[in-house]
Backbone as CSV, one residue per row, in Angstrom:
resi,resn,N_x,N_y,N_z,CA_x,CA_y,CA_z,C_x,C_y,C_z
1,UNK,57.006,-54.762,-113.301,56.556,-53.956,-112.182,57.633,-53.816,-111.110
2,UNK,58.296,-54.733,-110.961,59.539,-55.103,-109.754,60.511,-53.073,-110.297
3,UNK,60.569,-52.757,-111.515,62.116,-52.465,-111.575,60.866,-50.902,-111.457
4,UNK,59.894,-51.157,-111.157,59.292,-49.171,-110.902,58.674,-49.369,-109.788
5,UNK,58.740,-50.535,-108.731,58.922,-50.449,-107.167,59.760,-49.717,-106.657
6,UNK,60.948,-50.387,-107.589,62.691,-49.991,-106.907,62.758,-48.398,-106.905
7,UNK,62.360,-47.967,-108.490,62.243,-46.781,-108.542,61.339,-45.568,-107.319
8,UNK,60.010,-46.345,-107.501,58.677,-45.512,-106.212,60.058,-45.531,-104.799
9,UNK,60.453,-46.607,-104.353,61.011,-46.789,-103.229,61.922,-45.461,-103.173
10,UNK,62.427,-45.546,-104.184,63.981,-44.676,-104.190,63.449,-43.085,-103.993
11,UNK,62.362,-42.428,-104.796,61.792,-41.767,-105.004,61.254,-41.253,-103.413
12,UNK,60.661,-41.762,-103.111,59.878,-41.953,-101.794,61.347,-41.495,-100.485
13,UNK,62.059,-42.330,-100.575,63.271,-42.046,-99.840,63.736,-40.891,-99.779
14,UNK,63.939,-40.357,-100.844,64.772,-38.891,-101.037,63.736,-38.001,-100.991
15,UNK,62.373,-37.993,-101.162,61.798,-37.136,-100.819,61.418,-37.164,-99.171
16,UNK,61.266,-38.029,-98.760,61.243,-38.142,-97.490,62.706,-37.697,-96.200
17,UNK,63.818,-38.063,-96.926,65.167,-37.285,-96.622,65.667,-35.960,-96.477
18,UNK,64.933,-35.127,-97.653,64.495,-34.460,-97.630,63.568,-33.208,-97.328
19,UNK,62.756,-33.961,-96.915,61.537,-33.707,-96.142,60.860,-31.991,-97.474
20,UNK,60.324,-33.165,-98.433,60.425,-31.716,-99.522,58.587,-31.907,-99.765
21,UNK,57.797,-32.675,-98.973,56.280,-32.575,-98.970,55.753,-31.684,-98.472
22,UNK,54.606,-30.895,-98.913,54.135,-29.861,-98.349,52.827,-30.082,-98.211
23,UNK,51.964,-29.629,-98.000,50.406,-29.740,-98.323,49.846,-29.515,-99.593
24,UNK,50.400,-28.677,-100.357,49.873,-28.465,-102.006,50.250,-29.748,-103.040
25,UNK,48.901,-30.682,-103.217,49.170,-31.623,-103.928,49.833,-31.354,-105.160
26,UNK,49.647,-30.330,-106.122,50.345,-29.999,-106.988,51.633,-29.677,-106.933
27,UNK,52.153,-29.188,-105.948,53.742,-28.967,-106.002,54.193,-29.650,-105.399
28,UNK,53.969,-31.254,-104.383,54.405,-32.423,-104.482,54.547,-33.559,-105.700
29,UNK,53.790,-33.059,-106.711,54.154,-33.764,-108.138,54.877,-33.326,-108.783
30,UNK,54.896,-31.737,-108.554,56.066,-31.543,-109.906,57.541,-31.886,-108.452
31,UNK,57.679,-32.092,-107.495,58.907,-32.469,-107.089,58.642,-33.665,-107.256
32,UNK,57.618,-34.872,-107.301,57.945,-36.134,-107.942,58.002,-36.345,-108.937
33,UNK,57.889,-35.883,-110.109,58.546,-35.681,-111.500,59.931,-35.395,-111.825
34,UNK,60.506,-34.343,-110.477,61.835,-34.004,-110.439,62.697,-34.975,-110.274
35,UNK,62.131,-35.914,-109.096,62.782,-37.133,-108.538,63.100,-38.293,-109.493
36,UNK,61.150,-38.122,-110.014,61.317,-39.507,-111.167,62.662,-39.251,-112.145
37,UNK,62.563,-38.331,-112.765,63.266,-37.953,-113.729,65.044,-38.013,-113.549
38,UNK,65.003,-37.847,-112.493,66.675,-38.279,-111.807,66.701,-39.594,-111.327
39,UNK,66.123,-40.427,-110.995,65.975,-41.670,-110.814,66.263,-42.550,-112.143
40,UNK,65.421,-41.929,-113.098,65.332,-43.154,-114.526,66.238,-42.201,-115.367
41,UNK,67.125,-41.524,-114.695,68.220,-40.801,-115.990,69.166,-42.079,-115.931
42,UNK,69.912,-42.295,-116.975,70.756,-43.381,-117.198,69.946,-44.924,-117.091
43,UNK,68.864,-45.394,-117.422,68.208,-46.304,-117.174,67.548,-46.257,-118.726
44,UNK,67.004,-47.529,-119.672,66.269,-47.678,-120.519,65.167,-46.774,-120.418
45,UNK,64.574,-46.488,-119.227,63.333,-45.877,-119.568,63.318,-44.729,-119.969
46,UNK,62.219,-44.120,-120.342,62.398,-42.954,-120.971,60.661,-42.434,-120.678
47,UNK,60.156,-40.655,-120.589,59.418,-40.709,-119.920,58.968,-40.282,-121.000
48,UNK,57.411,-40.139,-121.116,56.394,-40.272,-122.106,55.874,-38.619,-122.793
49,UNK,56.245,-37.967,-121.229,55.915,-36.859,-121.762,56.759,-35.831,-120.987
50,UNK,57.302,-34.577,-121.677,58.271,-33.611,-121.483,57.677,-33.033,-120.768
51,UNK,56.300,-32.311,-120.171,55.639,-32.029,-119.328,54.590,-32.009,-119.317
52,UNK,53.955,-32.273,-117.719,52.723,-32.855,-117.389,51.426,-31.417,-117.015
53,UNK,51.008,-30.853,-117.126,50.240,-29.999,-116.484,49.385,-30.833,-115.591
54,UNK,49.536,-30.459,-113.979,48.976,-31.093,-113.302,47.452,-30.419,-113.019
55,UNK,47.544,-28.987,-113.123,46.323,-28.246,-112.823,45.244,-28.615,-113.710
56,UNK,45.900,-28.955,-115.259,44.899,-29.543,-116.085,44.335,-30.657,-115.504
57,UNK,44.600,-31.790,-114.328,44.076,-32.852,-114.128,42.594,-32.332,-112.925
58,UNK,43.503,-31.049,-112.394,42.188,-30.471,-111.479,41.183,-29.694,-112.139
59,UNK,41.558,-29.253,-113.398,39.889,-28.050,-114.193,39.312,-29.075,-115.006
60,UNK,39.979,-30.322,-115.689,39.516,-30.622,-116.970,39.104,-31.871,-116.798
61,UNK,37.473,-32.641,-116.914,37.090,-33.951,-116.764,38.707,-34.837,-117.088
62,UNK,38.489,-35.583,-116.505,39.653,-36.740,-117.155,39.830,-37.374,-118.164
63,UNK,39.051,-37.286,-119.065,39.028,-38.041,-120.166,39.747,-36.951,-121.358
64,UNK,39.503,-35.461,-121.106,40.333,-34.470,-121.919,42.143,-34.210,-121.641
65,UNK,42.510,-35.072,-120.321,43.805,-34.448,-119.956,44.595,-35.337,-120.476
66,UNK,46.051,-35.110,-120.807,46.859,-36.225,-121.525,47.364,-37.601,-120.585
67,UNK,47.201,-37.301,-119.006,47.782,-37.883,-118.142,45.961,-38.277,-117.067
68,UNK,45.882,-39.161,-117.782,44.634,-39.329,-116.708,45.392,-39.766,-115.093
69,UNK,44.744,-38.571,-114.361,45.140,-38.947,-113.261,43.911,-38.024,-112.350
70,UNK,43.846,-39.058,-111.423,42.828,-38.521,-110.200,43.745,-37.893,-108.715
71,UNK,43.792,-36.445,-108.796,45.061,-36.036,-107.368,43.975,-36.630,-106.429
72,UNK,42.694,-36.705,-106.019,41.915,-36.932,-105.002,42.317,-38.574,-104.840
73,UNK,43.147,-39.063,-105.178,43.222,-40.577,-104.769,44.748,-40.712,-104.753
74,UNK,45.422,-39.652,-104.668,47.144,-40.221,-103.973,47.270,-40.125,-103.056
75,UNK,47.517,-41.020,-102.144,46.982,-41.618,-100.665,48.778,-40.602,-100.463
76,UNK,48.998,-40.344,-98.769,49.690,-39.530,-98.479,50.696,-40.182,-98.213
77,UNK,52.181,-39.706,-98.337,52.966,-39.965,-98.047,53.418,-40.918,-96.377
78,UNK,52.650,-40.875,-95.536,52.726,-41.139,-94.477,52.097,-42.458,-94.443
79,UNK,51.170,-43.339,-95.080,50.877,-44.484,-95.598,52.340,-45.085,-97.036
80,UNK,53.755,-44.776,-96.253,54.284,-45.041,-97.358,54.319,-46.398,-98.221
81,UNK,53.728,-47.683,-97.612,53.471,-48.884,-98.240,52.728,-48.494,-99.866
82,UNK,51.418,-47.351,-99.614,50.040,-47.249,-100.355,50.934,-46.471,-100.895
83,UNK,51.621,-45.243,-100.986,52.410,-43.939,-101.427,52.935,-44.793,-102.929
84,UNK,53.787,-45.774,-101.785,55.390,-46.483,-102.854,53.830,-47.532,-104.155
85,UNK,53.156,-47.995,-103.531,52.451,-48.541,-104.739,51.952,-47.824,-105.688
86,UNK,51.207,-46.627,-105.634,50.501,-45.561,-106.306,51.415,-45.152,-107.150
87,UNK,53.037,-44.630,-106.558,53.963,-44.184,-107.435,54.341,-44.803,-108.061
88,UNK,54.611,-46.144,-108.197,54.967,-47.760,-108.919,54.052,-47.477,-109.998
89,UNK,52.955,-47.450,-109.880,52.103,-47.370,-110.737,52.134,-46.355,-111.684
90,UNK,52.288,-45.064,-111.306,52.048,-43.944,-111.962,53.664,-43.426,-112.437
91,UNK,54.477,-43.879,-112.229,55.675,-44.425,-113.144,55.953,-45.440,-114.015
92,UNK,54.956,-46.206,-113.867,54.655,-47.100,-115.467,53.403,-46.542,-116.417
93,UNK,53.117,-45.796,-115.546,51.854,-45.037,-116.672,52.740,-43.698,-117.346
94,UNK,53.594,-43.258,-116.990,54.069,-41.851,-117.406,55.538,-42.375,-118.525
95,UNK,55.837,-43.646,-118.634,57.361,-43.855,-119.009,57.176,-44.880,-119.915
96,UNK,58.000,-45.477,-120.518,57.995,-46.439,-121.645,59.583,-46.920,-121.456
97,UNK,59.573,-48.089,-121.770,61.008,-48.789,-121.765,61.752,-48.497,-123.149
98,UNK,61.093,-47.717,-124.320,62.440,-46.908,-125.253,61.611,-48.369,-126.491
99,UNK,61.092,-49.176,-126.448,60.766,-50.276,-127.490,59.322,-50.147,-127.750
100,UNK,59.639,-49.745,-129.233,57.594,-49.774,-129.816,57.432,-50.445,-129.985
101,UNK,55.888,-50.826,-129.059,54.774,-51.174,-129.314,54.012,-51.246,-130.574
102,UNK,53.893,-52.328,-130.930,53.059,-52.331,-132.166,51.514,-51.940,-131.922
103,UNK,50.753,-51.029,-132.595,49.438,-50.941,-131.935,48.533,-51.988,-132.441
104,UNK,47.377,-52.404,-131.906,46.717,-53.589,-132.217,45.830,-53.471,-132.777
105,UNK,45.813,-54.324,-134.080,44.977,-54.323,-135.403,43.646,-54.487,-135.315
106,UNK,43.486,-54.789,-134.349,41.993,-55.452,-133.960,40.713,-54.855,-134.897
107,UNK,40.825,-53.243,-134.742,40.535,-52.351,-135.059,40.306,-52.096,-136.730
108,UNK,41.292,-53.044,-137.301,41.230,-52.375,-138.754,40.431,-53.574,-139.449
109,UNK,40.351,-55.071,-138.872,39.661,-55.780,-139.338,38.026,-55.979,-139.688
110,UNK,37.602,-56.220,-140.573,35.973,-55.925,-140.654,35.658,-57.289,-139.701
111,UNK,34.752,-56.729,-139.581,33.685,-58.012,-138.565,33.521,-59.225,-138.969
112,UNK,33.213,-58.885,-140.373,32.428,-60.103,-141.114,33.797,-61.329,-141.532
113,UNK,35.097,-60.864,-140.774,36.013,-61.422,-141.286,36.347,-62.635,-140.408
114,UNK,36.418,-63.658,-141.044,36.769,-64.660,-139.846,37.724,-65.856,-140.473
115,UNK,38.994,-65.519,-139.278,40.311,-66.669,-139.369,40.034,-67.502,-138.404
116,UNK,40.792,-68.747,-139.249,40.752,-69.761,-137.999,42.547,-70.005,-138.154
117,UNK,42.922,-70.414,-137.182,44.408,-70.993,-137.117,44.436,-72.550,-137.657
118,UNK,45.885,-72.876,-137.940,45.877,-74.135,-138.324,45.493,-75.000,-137.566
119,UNK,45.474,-74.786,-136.235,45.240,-76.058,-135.260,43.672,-75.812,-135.162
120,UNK,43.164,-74.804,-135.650,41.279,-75.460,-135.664,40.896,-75.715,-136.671
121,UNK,41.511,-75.283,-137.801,40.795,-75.823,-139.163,41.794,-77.298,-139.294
122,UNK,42.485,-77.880,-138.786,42.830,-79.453,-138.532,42.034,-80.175,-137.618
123,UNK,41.350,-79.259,-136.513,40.551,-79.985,-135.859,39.305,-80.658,-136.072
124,UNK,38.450,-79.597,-137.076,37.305,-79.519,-138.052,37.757,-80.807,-139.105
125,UNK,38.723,-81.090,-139.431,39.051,-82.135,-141.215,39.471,-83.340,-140.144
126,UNK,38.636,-84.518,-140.120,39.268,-86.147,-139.816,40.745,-86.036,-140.223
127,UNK,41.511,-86.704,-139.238,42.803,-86.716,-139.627,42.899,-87.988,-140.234
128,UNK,43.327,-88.088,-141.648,43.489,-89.646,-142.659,45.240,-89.636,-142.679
129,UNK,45.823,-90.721,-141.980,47.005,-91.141,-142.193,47.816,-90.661,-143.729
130,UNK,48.669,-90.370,-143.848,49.466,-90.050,-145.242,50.507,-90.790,-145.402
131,UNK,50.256,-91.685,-146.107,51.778,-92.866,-146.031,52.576,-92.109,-147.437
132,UNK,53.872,-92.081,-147.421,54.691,-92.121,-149.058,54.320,-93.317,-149.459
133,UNK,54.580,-93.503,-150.535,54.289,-94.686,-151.428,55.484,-95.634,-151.243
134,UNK,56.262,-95.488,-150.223,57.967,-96.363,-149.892,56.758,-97.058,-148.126
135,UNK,56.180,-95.994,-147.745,55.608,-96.345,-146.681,54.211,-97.307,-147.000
136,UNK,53.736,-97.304,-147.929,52.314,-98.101,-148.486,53.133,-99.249,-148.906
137,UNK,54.234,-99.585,-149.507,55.009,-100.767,-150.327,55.331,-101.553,-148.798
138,UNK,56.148,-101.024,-147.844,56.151,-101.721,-146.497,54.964,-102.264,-145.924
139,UNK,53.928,-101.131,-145.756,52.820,-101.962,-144.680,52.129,-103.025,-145.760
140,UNK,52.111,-102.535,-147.351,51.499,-104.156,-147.996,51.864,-105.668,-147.688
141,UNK,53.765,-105.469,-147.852,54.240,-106.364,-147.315,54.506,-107.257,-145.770
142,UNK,53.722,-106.655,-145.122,53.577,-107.035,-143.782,52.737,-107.738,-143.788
143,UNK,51.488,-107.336,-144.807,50.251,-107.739,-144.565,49.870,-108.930,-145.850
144,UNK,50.995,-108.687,-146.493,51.190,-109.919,-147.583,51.154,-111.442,-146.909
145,UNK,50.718,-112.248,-147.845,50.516,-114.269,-147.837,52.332,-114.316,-147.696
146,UNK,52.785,-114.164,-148.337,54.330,-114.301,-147.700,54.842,-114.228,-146.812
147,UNK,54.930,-112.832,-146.297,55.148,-112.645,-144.749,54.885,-113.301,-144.011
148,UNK,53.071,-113.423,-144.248,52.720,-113.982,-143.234,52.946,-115.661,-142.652
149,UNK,53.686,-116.359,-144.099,54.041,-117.561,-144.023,55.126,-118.057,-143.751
150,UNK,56.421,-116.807,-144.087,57.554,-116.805,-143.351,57.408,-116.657,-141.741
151,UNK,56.539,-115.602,-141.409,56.317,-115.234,-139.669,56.129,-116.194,-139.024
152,UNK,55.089,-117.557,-139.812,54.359,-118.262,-139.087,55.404,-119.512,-138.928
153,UNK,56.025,-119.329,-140.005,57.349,-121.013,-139.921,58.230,-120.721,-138.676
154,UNK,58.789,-119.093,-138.748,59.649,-118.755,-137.881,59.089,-118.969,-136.748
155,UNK,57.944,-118.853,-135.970,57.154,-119.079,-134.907,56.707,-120.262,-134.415
């Protein structure tokens, strides 16, 4: 999250330097797309999608648009603390660091299927000591009439 602060910050700056905000929420995004996009040029990241239709986020429930995004909740530039977080955010939702993701299997497994890991199916079985048979020949002899009659002279 730290390295798409740096980015919101930077972003935020030059548009504010600028002074390139207007009142039309839509054509303050496509100039923060402009920004993003010069910001993370030369950087691992890479952005998710070649273009965003923002008007689609205003006609079309959210659940149909490729970029779920709500414009009625990007707090204004002039709250730039809330601005720089929102954009932090919505620059890790639009970009990818260039490394796939494996998607998660969860999905392909049947229900009725059930693993346990080694450390619970060891937890479930009494643990019984495993001596080698070099290790059973020692502890006999410890516990041997000999030993124990040498131990006891020496003592």
């Amino acid at each position: 999250m730290p390295q798409f602060l740096r980015i919101a910050e930077k972003v935020c700056k030059e548009l504010k330097q600028n002074k390139d905000f207007s009142n039309d929420p839509l054509e303050n995004l496509n100039k923060l797309m402009i920004e993003i996009r010069k910001e993370i040029k030369g950087t691992k990241l890479k952005l998710l999608y070649n273009f965003i239709d923002f008007e689609e986020c205003l006609n079309k429930p959210n659940a149909e648009c490729k970029v779920q995004l709500d414009i009625s909740l990007i707090p204004t530039i002039k709250n730039e603390g809330e601005f720089i977080l929102w954009l932090a955010g919505f620059i890790q939702r639009i970009t990818t660091d260039g490394q796939k993701k494996l998607p998660p299997i969860r999905k392909e497994i049947p229900p009725e299927f059930k693993y346990t890991t080694p450390r619970e199916s060891k937890k479930d079985i009494p643990a019984k000591p495993e001596y080698s048979k070099s290790g059973e020949l020692i502890n006999s002899y410890f516990k041997s009439e000999e030993f124990m009659e040498t131990f006891n002279k020496s003592h």
